[in-house]
CSV table of C-alpha atoms in Angstrom, one decimal:
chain,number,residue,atom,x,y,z
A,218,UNK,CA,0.0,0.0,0.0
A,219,UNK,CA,2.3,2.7,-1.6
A,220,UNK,CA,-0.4,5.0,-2.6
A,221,UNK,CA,-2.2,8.3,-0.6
A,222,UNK,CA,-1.7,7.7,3.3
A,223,UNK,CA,-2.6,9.7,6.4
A,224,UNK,CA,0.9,10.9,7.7
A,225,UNK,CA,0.1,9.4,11.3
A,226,UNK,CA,-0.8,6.2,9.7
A,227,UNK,CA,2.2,5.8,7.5
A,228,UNK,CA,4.5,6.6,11.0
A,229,UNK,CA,1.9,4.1,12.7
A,230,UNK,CA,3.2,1.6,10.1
A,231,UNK,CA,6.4,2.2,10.5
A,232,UNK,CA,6.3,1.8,14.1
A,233,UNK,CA,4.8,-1.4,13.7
A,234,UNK,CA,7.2,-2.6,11.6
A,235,UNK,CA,10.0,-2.0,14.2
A,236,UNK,CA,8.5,-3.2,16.6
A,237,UNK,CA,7.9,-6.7,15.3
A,238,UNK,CA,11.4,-7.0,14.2
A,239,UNK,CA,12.5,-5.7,17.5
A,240,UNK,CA,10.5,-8.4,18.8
A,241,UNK,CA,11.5,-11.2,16.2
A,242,UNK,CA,15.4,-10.0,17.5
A,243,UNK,CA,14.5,-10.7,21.5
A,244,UNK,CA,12.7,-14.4,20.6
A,245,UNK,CA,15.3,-15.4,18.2
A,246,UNK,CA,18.4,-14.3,20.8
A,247,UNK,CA,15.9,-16.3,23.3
A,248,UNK,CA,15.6,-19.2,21.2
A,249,UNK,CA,19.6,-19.3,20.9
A,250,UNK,CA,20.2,-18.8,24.8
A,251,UNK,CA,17.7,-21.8,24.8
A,252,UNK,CA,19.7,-24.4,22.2
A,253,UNK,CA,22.7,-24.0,23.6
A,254,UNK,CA,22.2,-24.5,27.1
A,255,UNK,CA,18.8,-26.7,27.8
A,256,UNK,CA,18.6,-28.5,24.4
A,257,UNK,CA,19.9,-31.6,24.0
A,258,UNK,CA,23.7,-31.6,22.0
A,259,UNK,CA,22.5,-32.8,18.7
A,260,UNK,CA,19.5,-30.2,17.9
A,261,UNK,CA,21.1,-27.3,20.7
A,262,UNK,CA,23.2,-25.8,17.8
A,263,UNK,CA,21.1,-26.1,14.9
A,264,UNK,CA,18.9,-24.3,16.8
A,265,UNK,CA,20.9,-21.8,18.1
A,266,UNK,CA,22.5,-21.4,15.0
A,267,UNK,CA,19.2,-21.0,13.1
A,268,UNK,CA,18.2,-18.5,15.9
A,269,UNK,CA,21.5,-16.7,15.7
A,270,UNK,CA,20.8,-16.0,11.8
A,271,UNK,CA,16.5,-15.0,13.0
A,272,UNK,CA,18.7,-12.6,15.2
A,273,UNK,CA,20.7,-11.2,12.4
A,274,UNK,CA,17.9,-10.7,10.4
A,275,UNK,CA,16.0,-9.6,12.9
A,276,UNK,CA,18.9,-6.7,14.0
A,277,UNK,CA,19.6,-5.6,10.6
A,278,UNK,CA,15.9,-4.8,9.6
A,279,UNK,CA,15.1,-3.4,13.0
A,280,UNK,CA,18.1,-0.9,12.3
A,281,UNK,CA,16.4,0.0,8.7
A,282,UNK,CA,13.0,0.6,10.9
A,283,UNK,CA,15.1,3.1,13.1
A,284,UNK,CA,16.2,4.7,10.6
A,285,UNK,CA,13.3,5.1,8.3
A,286,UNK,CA,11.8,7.0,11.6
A,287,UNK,CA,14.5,9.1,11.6
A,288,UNK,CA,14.0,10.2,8.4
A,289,UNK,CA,10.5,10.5,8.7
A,290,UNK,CA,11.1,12.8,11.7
A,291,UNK,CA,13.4,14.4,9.6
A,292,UNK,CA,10.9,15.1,7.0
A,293,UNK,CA,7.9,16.3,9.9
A,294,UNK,CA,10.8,19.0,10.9
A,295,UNK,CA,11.5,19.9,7.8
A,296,UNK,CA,15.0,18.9,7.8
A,297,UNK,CA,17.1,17.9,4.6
A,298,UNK,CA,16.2,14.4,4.0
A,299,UNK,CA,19.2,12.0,5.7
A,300,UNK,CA,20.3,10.7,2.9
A,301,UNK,CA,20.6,13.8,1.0
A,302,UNK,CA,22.5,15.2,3.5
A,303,UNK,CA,25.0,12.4,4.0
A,304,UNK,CA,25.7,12.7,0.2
A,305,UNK,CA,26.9,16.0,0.5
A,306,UNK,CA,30.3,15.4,-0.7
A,307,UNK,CA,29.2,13.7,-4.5
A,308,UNK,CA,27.5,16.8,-5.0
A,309,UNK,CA,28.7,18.8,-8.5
A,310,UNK,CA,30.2,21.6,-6.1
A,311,UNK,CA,31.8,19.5,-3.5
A,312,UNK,CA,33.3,17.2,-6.5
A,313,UNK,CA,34.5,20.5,-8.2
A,314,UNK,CA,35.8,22.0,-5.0
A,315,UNK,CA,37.9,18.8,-3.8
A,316,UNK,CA,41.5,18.4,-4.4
A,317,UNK,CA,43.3,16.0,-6.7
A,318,UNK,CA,43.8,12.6,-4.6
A,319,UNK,CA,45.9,10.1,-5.6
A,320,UNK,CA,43.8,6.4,-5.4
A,321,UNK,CA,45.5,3.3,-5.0
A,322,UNK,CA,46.4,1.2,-7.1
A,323,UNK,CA,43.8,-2.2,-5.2
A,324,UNK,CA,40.8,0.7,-6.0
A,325,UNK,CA,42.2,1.3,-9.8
A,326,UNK,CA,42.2,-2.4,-9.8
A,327,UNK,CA,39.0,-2.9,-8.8
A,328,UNK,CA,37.1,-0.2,-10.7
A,329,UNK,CA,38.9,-2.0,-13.9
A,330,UNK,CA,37.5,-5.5,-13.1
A,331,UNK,CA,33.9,-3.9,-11.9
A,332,UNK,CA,33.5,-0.7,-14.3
A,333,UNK,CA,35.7,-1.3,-17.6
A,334,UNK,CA,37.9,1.3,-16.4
A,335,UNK,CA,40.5,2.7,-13.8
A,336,UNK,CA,38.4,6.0,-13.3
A,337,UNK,CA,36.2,7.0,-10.2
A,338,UNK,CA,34.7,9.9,-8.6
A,339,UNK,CA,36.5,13.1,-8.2
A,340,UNK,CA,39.1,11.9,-10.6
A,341,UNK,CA,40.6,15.1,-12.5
A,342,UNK,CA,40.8,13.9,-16.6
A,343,UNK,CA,41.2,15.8,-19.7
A,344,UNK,CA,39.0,15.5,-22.9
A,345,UNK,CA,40.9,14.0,-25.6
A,346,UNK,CA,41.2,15.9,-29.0
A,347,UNK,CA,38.3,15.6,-31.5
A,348,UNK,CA,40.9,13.8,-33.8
A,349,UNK,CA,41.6,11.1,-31.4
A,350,UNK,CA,37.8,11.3,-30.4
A,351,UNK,CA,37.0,10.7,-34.2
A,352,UNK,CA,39.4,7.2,-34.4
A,353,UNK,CA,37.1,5.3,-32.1
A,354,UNK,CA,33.7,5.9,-33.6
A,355,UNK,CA,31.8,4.5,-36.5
A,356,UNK,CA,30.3,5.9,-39.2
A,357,UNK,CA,27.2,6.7,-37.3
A,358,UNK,CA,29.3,8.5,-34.5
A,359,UNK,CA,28.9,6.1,-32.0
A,360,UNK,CA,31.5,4.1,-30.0
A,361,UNK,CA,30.2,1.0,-28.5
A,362,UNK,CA,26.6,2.0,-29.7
A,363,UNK,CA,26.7,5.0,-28.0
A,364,UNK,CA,27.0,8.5,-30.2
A,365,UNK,CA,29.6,11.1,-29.2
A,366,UNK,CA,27.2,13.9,-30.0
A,367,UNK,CA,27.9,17.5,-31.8
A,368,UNK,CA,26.8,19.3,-28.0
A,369,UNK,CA,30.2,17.6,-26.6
A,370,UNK,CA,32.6,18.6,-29.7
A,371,UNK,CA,33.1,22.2,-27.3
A,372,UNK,CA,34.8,19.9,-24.8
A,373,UNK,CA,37.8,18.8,-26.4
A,374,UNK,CA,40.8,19.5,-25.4
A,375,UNK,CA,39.3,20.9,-21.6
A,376,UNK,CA,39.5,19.5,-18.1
A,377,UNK,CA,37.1,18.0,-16.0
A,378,UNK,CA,36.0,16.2,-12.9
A,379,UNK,CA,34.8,12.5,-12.9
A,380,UNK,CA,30.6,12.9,-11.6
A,381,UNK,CA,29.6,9.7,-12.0
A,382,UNK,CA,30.7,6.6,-13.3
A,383,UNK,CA,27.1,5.1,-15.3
A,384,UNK,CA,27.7,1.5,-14.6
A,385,UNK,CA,23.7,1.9,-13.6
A,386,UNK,CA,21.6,3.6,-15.7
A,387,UNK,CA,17.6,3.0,-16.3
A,388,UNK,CA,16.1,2.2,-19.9
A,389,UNK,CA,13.3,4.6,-20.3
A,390,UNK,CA,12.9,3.5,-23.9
A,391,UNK,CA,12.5,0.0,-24.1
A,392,UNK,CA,12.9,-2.2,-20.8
A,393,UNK,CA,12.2,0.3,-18.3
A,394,UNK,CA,15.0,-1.4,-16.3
A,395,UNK,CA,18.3,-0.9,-14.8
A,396,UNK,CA,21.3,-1.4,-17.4
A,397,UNK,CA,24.8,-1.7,-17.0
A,398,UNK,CA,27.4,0.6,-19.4
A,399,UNK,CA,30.5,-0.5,-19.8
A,400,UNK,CA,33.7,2.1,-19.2
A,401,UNK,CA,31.5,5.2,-19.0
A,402,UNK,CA,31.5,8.2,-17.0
A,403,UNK,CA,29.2,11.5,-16.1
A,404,UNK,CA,31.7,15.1,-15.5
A,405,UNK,CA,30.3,17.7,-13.4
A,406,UNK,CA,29.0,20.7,-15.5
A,407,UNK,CA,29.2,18.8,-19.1
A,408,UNK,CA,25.1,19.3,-19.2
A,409,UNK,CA,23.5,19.0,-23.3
A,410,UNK,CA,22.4,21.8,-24.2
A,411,UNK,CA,20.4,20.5,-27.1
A,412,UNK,CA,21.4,22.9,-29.5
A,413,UNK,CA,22.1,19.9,-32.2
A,414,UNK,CA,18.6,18.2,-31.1
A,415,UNK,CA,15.9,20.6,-32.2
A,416,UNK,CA,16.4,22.7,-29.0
A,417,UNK,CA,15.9,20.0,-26.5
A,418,UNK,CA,15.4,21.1,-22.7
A,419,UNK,CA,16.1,18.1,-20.9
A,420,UNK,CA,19.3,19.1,-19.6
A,421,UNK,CA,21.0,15.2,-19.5
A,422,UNK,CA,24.8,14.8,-18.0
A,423,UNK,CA,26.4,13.8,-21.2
A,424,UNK,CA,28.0,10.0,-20.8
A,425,UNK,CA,31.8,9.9,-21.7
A,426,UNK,CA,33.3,6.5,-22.7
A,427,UNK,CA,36.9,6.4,-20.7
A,428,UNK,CA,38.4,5.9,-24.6
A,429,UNK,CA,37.4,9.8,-24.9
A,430,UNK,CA,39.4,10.9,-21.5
A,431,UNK,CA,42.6,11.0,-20.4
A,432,UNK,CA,43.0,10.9,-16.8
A,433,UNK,CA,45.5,13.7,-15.4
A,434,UNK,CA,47.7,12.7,-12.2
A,435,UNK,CA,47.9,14.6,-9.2
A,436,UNK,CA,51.1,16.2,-10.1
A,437,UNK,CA,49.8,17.3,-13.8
A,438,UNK,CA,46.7,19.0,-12.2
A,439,UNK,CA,48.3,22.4,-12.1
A,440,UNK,CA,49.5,22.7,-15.8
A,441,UNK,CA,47.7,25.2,-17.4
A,442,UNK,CA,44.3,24.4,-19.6
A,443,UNK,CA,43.5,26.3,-23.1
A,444,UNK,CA,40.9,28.6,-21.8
A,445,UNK,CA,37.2,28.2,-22.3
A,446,UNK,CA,35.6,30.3,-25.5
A,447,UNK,CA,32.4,30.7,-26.8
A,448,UNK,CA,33.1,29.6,-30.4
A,449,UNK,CA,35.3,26.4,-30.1
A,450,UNK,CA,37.7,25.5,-33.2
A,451,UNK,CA,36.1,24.1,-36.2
A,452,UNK,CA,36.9,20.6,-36.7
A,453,UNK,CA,37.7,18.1,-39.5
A,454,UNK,CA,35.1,15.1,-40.5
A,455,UNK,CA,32.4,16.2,-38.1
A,456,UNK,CA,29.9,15.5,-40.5
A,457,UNK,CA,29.8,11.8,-39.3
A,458,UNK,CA,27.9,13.9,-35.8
A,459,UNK,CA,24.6,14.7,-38.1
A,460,UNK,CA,23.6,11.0,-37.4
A,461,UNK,CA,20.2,11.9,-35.3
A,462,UNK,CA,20.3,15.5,-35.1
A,463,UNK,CA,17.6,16.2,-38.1
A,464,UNK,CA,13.8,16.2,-37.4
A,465,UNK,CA,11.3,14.3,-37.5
A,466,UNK,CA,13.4,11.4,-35.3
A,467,UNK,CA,15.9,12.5,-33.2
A,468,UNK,CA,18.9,10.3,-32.0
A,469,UNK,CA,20.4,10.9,-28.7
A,470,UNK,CA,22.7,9.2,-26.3
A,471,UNK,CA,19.3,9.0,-24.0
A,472,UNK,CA,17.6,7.3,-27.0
A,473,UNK,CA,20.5,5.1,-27.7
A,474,UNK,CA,20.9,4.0,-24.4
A,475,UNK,CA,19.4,0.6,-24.4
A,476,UNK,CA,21.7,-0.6,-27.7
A,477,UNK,CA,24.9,0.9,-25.9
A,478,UNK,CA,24.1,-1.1,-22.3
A,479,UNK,CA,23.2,-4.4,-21.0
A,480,UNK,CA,20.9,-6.1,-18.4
A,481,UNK,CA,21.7,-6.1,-14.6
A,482,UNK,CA,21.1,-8.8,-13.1
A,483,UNK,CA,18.6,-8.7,-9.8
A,484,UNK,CA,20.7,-9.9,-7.1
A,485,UNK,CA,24.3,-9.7,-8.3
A,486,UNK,CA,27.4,-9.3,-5.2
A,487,UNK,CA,29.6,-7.6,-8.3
A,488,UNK,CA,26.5,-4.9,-8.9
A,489,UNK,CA,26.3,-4.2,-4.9
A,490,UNK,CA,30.1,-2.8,-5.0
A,491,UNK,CA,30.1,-1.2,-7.7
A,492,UNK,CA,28.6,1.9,-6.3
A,493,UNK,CA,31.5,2.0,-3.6
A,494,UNK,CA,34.0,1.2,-6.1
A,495,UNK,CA,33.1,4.0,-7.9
A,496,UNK,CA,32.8,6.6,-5.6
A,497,UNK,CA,29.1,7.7,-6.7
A,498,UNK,CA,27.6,7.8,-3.6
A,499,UNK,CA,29.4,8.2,0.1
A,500,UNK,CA,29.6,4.9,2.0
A,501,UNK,CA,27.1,6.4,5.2
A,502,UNK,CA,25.0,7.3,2.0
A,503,UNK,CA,25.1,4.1,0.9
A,504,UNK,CA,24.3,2.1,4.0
A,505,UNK,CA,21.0,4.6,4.4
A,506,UNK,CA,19.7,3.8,0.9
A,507,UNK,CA,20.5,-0.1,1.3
A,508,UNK,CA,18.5,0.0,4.7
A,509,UNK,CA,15.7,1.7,3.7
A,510,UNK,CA,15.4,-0.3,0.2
A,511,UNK,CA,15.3,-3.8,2.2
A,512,UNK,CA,12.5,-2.0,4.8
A,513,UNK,CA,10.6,-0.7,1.8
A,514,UNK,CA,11.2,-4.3,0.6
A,515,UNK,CA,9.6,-5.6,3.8
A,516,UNK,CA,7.2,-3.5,3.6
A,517,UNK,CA,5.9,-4.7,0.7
A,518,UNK,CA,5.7,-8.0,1.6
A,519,UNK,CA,3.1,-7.3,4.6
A,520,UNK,CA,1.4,-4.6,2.6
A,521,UNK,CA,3.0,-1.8,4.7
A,522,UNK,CA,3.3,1.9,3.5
A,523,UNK,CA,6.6,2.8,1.7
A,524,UNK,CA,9.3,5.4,2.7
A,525,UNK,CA,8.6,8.1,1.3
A,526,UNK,CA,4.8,8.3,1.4
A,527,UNK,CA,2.3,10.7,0.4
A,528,UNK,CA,0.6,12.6,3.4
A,529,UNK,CA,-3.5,12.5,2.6
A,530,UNK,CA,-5.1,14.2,-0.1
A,531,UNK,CA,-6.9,17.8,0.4
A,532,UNK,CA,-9.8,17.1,-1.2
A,533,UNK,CA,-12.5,19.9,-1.3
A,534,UNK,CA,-10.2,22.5,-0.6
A,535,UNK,CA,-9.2,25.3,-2.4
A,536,UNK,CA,-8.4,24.4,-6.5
A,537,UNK,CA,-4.6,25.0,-7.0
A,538,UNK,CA,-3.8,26.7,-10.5
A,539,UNK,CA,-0.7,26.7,-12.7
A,540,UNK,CA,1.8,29.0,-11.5
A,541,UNK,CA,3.8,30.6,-14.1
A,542,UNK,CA,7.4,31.3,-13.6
A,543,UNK,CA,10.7,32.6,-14.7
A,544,UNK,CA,14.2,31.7,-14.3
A,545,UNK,CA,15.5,32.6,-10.9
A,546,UNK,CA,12.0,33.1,-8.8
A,547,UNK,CA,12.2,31.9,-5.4
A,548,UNK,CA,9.5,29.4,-5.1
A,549,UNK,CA,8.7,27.0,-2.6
A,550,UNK,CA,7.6,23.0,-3.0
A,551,UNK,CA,4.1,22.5,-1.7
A,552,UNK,CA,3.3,20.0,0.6
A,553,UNK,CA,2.5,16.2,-0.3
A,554,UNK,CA,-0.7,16.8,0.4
A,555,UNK,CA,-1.3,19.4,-2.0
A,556,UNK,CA,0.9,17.8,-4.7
A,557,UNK,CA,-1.3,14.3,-4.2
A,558,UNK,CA,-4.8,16.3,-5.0
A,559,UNK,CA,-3.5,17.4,-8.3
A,560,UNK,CA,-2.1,14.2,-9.5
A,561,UNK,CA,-4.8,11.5,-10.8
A,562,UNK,CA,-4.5,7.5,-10.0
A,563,UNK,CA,-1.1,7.5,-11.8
A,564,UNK,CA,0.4,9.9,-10.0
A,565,UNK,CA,0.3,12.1,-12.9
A,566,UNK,CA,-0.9,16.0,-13.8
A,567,UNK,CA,-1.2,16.8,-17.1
A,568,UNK,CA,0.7,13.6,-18.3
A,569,UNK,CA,3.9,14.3,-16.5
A,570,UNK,CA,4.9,12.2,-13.6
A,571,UNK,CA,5.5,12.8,-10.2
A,572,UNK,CA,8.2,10.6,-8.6
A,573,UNK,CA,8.6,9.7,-5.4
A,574,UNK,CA,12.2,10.8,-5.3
A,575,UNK,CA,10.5,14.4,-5.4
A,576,UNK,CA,8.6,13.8,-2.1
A,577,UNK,CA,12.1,14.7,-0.2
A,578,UNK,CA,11.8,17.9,-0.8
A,579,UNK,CA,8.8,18.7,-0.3
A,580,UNK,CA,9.1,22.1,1.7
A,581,UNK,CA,12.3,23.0,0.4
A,582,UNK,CA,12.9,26.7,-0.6
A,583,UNK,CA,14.7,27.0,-3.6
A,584,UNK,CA,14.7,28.8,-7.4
A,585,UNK,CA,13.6,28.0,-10.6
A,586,UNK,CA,16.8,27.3,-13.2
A,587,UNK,CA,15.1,27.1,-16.3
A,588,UNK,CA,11.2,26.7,-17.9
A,589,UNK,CA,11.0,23.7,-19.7
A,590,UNK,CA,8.4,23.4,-23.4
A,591,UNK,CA,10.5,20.8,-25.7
A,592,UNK,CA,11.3,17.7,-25.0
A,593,UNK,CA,12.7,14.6,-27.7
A,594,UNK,CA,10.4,11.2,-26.5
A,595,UNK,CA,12.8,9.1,-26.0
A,596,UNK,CA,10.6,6.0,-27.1
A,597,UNK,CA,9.7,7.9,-30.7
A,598,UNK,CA,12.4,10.5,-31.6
A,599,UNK,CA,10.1,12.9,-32.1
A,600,UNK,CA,10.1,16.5,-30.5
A,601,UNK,CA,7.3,16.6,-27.8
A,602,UNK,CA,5.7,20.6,-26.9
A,603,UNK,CA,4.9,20.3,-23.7
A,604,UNK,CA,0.8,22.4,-23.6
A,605,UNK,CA,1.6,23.1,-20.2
A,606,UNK,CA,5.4,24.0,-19.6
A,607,UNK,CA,7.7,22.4,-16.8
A,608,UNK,CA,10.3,23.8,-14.6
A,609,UNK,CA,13.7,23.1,-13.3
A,610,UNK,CA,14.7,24.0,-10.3
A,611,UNK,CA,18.2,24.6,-9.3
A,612,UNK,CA,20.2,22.0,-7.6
A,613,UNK,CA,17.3,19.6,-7.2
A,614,UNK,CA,18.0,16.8,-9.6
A,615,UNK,CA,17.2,12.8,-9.0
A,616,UNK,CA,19.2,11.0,-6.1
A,617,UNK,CA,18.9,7.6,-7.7
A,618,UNK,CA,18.3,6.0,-3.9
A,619,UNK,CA,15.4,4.2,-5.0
A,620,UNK,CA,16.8,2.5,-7.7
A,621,UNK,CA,19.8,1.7,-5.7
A,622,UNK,CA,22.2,4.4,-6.8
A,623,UNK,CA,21.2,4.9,-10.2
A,624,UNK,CA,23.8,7.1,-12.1
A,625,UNK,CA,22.2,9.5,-14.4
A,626,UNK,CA,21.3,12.3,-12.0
A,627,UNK,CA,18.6,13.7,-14.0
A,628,UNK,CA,16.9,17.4,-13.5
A,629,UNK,CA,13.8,16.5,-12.1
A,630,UNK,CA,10.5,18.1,-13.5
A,631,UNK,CA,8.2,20.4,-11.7
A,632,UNK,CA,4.1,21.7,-12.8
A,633,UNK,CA,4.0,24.9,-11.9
A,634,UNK,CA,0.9,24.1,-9.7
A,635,UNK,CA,3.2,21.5,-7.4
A,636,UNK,CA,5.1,24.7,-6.4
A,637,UNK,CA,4.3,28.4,-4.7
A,638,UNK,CA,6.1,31.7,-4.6
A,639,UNK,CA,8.4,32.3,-1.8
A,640,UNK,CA,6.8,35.5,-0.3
A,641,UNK,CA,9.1,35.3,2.9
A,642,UNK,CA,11.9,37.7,2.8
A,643,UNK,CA,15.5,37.1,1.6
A,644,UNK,CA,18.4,37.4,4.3
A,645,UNK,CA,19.4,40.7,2.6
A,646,UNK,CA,16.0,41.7,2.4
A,647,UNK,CA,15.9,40.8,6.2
A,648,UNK,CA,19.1,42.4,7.2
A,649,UNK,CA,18.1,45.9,5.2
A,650,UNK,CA,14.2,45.8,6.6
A,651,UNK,CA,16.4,45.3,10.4
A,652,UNK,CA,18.7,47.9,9.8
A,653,UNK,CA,15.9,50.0,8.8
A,654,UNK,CA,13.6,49.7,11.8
A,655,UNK,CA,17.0,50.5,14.1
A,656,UNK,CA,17.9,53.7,12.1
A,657,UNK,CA,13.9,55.0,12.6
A,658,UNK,CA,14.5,57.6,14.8
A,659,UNK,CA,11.9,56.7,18.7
């Protein structure tokens, strides 16, 4: 039962939950404590063995119920969800801002074996030449089924950090599951700007095959950079780019992704590290997302309510309308509540989605980036006009908890009506109305 919940009876199933695991844990230690000293010495330890595993069970999903009430009392406070906040540090700014570290050489190993190459998170590399870019692709402009497009010809020749590696990355085209891409990366700020795609708006990380990159040491990171300019060289042969960037059907490394990746498999020890291995998401990060995934898992097993959960409809309330906006307005996301009685049984309004990643910030002041109209479906090609537009919002893009640490970290898209103006004051505005009031002569 995932769906619309009363707030106090999502936390009432959450407390539930605990508390039967807690109680699972004390039985099972009892039943150990039991086989070992009053059963008999051929079923004493198989039964306190068996027990000793209930136990562990037991412990580990009482710890993911903890938790989950933490976060939930996060949430009710209006605190930055936990797992957010522990994340902190593979964040585009912190990445940028850290220094060069040198990795060692059982890591380099391992990402090798795991990822189909040596690079991980926070690495510094530098964007090969177009010519050497231009020896590894077909005559489609692909490597590996996946197209080097025109937007990332500016690129060449600069420096970058690694964002992501994209050993996990979801198939919205065709299998709407998790795939696996082999020697691929994300780098903080290299963002399409669809100016090769009809004037796409969807604002996706470009994916970087580690063929493209060269990966500068430690020592190399302070030699000087050709500086960035707003008309890059021309280049030779970059005719074999036009593959997909003509109307009606578009072809984009989003649309390609399926052909240029491969299945992961459910339960796979290899898939579990890789996240680590690659540095996309911080290890305390990592252990909140796991626990939580095997409570929600739990959860739906006994037809529980999932973390995060809608609060209740407001039905019969006032009728929320569209709110128009512009790039930089300060804007505030509206409850779950509110967002819930706008979506229908899909959780939909106006045939746009609402995640559930997005219910972690509901609350959250922020500011719009951008307004979003035009948008290539990724299933057809073609260019899509959104009738009612869409909004980005600055530094709120998807976490990829929920489907354990995907990679792409996607803008997410807001309605207008699932946010409100922010009429509270700014700090300046605060600090000038405060230094007014003490200048007013009594």
């Amino acid at each position: 039962m995932t769906g619309v919940t009363r707030p106090d009876f999502a936390l009432k199933s959450y407390v539930k939950t605990t508390v039967a695991c807690l109680v699972l844990l004390a039985v099972a230690l009892l039943c150990a404590l039991l086989g070992l000293y009053w059963l008999p010495k051929g079923a004493g330890p198989v039964v306190a063995a068996s027990s000793l595993l209930a136990a562990l069970v037991a412990a580990t999903l009482s710890c993911a119920g903890v938790l989950v009430l933490v976060r939930y009392r996060r949430g009710d406070l209006g605190e930055r969800d936990l797992f957010l906040e522990l994340n902190r540090s593979r964040e585009p700014a912190a990445i940028e801002a850290g220094p060069a570290v040198r990795r060692t050489g059982g890591r380099r190993w391992l990402a090798r074996r795991l990822l189909g190459h040596e690079l991980v998170v926070g690495d510094l590399v530098e964007v090969k030449p177009w010519d050497d870019i231009r020896s590894t692709l077909d005559e489609q402009g692909c490597l590996e089924n996946l197209p080097f497009m025109p937007e990332m010809l500016a690129m060449c020749g600069r420096r970058a950090r690694v964002f992501r590696c994209a050993h996990r990355l979801f198939d919205y085209r065709k299998t709407r599951r998790m795939r696996h891409m082999e020697g691929a990366v994300l780098l903080v700020g290299a963002v399409c700007d669809g100016s090769s795609h009809g004037a796409c708006e969807a604002a996706c990380h470009t994916i970087w095959k580690s063929a493209w990159l060269r990966r500068v040491e430690p020592d190399d990171a302070m030699i000087c950079v050709p500086a960035a300019t707003d008309r890059p060289e021309p280049v030779q042969d970059a005719a074999v780019l036009k593959f997909g960037t003509e109307a009606p059907r578009y072809a984009c490394q989003l649309t390609q992704l399926n052909a240029a990746s491969r299945p992961i498999g459910n339960w796979s020890f290899i898939n579990f590290l890789r996240p680590l291995v690659a540095g996309n998401v911080a290890p305390a990060a990592f252990v909140v997302g796991w626990l939580t995934h095997l409570f929600n898992e739990l959860q739906h097993h006994r037809q529980g309510v999932s973390f995060p959960a809608f609060e209740v409809a407001v039905r019969g309330g006032e009728r929320l309308e569209e709110t128009r906006l512009n790039a930089a307005d300060q804007v505030v996301v509206r409850p779950s509540a509110e967002i819930r009685a706008t979506l229908n049984d899909r959780f939909e309004h106006r045939g746009m989605g609402f995640e559930t990643d997005m219910l972690k910030h509901c609350g959250r002041r922020c500011s719009v980036q951008a307004e979003v109209k035009r948008l290539i479906d990724i299933v057809s090609g073609e260019m899509r006009t959104m009738k009612t537009p869409a909004y980005v919002l600055r530094d709120i893009h998807f976490s990829g908890e929920r489907q354990l640490f995907n990679a792409q970290y996607e803008p997410l898209f807001w309605r207008g009506v699932w946010l409100r103006r922010d009429e509270s004051p700014s700090p300046a505005q605060h600090t000038k109305t405060t230094l007014a009031i003490r200048e007013t002569p009594s």
